[in-house]
XYZ file of C-alpha atoms in Angstrom:
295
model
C 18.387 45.060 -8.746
C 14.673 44.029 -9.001
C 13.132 41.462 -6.540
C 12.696 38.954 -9.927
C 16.561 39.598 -10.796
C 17.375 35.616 -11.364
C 21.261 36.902 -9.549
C 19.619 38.033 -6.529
C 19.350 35.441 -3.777
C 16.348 34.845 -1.751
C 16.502 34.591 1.904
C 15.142 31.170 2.700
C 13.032 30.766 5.522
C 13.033 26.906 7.221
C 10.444 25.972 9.273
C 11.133 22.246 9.847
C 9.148 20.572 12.883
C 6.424 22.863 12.882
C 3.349 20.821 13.419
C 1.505 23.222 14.565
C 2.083 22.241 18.205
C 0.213 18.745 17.703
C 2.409 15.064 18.441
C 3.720 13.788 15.184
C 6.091 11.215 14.603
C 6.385 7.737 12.032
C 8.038 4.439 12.761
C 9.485 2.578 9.963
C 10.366 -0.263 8.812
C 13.905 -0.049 7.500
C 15.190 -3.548 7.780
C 13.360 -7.606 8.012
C 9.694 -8.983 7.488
C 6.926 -6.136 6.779
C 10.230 -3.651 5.110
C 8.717 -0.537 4.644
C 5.750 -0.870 5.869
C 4.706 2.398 8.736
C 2.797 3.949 10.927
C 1.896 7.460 11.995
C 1.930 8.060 16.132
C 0.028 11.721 16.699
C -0.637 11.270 20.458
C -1.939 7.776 20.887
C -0.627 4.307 22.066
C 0.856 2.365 19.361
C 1.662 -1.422 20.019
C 4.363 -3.542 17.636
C 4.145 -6.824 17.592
C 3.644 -10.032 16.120
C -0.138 -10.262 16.510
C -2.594 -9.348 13.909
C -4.159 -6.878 16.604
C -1.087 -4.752 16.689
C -1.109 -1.179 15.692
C 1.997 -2.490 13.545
C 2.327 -6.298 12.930
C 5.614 -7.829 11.983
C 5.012 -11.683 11.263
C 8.318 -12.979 12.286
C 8.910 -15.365 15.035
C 11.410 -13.558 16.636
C 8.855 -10.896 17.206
C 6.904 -11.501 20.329
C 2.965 -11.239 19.800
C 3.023 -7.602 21.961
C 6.783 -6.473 21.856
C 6.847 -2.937 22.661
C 4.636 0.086 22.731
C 5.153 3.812 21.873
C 3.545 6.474 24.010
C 2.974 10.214 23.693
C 3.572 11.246 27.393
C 4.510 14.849 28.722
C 5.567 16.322 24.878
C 8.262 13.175 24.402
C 7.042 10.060 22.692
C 8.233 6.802 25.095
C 8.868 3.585 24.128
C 8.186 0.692 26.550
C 9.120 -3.077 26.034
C 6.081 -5.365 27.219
C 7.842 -8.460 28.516
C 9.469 -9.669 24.487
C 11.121 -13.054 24.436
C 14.416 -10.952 22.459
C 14.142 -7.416 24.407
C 13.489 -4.587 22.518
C 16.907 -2.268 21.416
C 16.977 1.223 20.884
C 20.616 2.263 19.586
C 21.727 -1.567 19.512
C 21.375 -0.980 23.519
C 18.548 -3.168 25.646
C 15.681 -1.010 26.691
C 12.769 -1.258 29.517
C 11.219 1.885 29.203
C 12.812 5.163 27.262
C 12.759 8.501 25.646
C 12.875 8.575 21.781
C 15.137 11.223 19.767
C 14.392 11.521 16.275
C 16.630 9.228 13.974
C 16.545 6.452 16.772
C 16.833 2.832 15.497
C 14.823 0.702 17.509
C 15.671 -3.017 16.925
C 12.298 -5.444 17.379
C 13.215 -9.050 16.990
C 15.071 -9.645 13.209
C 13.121 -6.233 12.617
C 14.815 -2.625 12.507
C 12.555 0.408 12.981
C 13.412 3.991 12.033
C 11.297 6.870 14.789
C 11.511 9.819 13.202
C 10.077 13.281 14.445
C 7.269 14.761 11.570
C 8.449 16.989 9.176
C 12.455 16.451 10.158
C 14.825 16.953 7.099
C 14.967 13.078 7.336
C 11.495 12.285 7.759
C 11.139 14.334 4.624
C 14.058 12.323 2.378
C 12.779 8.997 4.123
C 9.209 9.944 2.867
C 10.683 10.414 -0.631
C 12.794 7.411 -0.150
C 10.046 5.079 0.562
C 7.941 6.509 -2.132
C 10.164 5.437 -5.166
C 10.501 2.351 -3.751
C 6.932 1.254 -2.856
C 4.477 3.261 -5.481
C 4.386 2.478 -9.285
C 5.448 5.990 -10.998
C 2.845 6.236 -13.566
C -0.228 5.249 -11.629
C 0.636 6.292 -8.325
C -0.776 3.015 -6.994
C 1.280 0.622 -4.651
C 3.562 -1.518 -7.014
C 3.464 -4.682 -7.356
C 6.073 -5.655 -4.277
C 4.343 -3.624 -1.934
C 0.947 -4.739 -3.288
C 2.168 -8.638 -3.186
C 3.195 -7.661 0.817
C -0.271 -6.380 1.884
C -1.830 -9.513 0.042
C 0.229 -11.884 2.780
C -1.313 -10.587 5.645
C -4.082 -10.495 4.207
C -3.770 -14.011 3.482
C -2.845 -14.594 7.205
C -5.914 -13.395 8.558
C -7.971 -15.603 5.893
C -5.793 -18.464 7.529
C -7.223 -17.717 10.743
C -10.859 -17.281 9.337
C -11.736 -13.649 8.489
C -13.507 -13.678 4.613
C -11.157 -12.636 2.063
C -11.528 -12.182 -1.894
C -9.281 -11.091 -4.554
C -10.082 -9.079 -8.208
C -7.642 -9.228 -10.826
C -8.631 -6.170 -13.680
C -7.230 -6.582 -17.130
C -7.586 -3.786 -19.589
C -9.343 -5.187 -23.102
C -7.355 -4.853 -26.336
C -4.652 -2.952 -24.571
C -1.733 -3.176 -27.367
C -4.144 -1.768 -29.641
C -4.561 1.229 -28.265
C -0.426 1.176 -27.948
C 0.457 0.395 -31.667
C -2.615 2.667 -32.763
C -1.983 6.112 -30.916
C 1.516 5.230 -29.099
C 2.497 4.800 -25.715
C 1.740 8.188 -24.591
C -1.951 7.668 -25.161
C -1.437 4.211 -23.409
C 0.187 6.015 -20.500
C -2.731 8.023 -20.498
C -5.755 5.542 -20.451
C -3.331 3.858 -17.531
C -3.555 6.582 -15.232
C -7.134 7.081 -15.698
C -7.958 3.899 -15.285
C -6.018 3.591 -12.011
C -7.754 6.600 -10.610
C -11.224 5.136 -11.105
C -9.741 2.158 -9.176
C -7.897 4.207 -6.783
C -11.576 6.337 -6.016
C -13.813 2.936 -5.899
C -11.450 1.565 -2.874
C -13.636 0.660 0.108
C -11.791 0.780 3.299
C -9.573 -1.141 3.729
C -8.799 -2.445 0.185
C -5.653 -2.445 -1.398
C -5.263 -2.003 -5.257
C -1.994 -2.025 -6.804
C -0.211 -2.117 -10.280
C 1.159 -5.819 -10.996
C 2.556 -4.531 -14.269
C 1.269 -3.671 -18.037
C -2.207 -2.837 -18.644
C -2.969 -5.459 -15.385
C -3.908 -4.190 -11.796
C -5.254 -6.125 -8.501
C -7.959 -5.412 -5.673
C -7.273 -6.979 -2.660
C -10.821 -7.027 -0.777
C -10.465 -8.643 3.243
C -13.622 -9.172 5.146
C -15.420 -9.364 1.961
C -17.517 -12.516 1.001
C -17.810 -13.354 -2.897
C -20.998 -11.567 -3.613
C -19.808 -8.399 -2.379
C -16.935 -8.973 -4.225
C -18.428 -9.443 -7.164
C -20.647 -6.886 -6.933
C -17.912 -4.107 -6.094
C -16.056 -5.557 -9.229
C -19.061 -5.311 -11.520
C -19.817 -1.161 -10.319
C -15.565 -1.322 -10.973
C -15.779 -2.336 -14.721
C -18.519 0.153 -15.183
C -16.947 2.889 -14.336
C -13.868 1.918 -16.256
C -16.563 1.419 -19.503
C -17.806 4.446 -18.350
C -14.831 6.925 -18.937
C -14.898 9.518 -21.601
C -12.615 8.210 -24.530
C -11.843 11.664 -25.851
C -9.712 12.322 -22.472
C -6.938 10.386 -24.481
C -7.862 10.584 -28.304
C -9.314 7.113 -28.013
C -11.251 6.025 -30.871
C -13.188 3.245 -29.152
C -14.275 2.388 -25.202
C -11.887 1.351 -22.360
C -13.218 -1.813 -21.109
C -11.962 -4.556 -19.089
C -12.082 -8.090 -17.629
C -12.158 -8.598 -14.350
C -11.455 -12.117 -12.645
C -12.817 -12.686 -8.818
C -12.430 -15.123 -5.957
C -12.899 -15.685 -2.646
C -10.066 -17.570 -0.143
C -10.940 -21.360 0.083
C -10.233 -23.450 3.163
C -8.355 -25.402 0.131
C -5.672 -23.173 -0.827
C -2.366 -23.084 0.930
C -0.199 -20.230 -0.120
C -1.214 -16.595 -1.686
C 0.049 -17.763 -5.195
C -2.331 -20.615 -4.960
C -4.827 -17.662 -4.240
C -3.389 -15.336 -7.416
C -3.382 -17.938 -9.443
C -7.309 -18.284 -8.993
C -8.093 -15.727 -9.717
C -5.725 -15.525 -12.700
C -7.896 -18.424 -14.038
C -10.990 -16.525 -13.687
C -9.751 -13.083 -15.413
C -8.464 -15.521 -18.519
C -12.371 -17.346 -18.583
C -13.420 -13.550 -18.648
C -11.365 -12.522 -21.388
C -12.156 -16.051 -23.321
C -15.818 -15.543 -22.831
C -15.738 -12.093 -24.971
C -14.260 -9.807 -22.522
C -15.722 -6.468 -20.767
C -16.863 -8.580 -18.317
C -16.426 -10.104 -14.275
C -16.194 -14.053 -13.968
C -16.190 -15.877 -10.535
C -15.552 -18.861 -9.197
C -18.305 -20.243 -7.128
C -17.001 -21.725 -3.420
């Protein structure tokens, strides 16, 4: 039989683990406050804890403010409790200082971490796991959940006094485009918008997806102006995409609402619904444009 005979089977070759003989491992969060959020340890110190400082933060009192730490030391990755108020568990079992295997569960507070080793065969259905759970499947940008999670701690560290601002983008005339060329072509227009936002992301901003033709920018240590002036370069280079990349028969534009965290507002709904205000006074004022609220 020929090498392409579809009824001859291939020898498969595994090579699981292989990481090129640098650290790699994740910690996960499988279970309590912060659920899914992660972090990558190569062959640095990583703290968890309840402070905003840690490498990880879970905001949940019965996390102490420095729990534990995770070390690369001697090709093993240890884990080390720093003093926590609850102990830190590996296996359900009280631990001082130990040596992680890959699949441990290591139990911080109400929190339940997964350590896995990079590139194990669970690692790999984890990563997949986590995925459909925390990204929107046709833009590829965090989902709304995920995005509403970031936007707390964000929120957390406004409490405390770091600058903070929020953009809510709206896409102009949407359902036209929708009852005019279908949903396909809406689909379309979607994911090209969300890749000009995904590419215009300074560090540390965090756009996601809230659902329909709406997405959100969440911008931390960023004062109004900047805002507004990273939301303005935004709607240009939305107004600036080439229609014929979806059969459009007119621009993509859009309204963009923007405001900064006030010592005056309590919760981050108080904070959406801001800025909700100010995307509505865009779209009222004759869209394709940002609108602001002034401190």
């Amino acid at each position: 039989m020929s090498r392409s005979d579809p009824q001859t089977t291939q020898r498969l070759r595994l090579n699981l683990g292989d990481s090129g003989g640098r650290p790699g491992a994740r910690i996960v969060v499988i279970h309590g406050e912060n659920l899914g959020a992660q972090i990558e340890i190569g062959d640095q110190t990583v703290v968890v804890g309840r402070s905003v400082s840690c490498d990880l933060q879970i905001p949940h009192a019965s996390v102490s403010r420095q729990h534990c730490r995770i070390a690369f030391e001697r090709e093993a990755y240890v884990l080390e409790d720093l003093g926590s108020t609850n102990q830190t568990l590996v296996n359900e079992a009280p631990v001082t200082r130990i040596e992680l295997s890959d699949g441990d569960q290591i139990a911080v507070g109400d929190a339940v971490l997964k350590f896995m080793r990079r590139e194990s065969l669970e690692d790999r259905y984890h990563q997949a796991m986590v995925e459909r759970a925390t990204v929107d499947t046709l833009t590829g940008l965090p989902n709304r959940r995920v995005w509403r999670d970031a936007l707390e701690r964000a929120v957390i560290q406004a409490q405390a006094g770091a600058a903070l601002s929020l953009a809510f983008v709206d896409l102009d005339h949407f359902k036209r485009i929708n009852d005019e060329l279908g949903h396909l072509a809406g689909d379309d227009v979607l994911r090209a918008v969300a890749t000009v936002i995904r590419n215009a992301q300074l560090a540390g901003f965090t756009a996601g997806r809230l659902g329909g033709e709406e997405f959100a920018v969440i911008l931390p240590n960023t004062p109004l102006q900047k805002a507004i002036d990273y939301s303005e370069a935004l709607r240009r280079a939305i107004e600036a995409l080439q229609p014929e990349t979806a059969g459009l028969p007119r621009r993509i534009t859009t309204s963009i609402g923007v405001v900064q965290w006030q010592t005056g507002f309590q919760t981050s709904a108080e904070f959406m619904r801001a800025a909700d205000a100010e995307l509505f006074r865009a779209k009222a004022a004759g869209r394709n444009r940002v609108c602001w609220a002034s401190p």
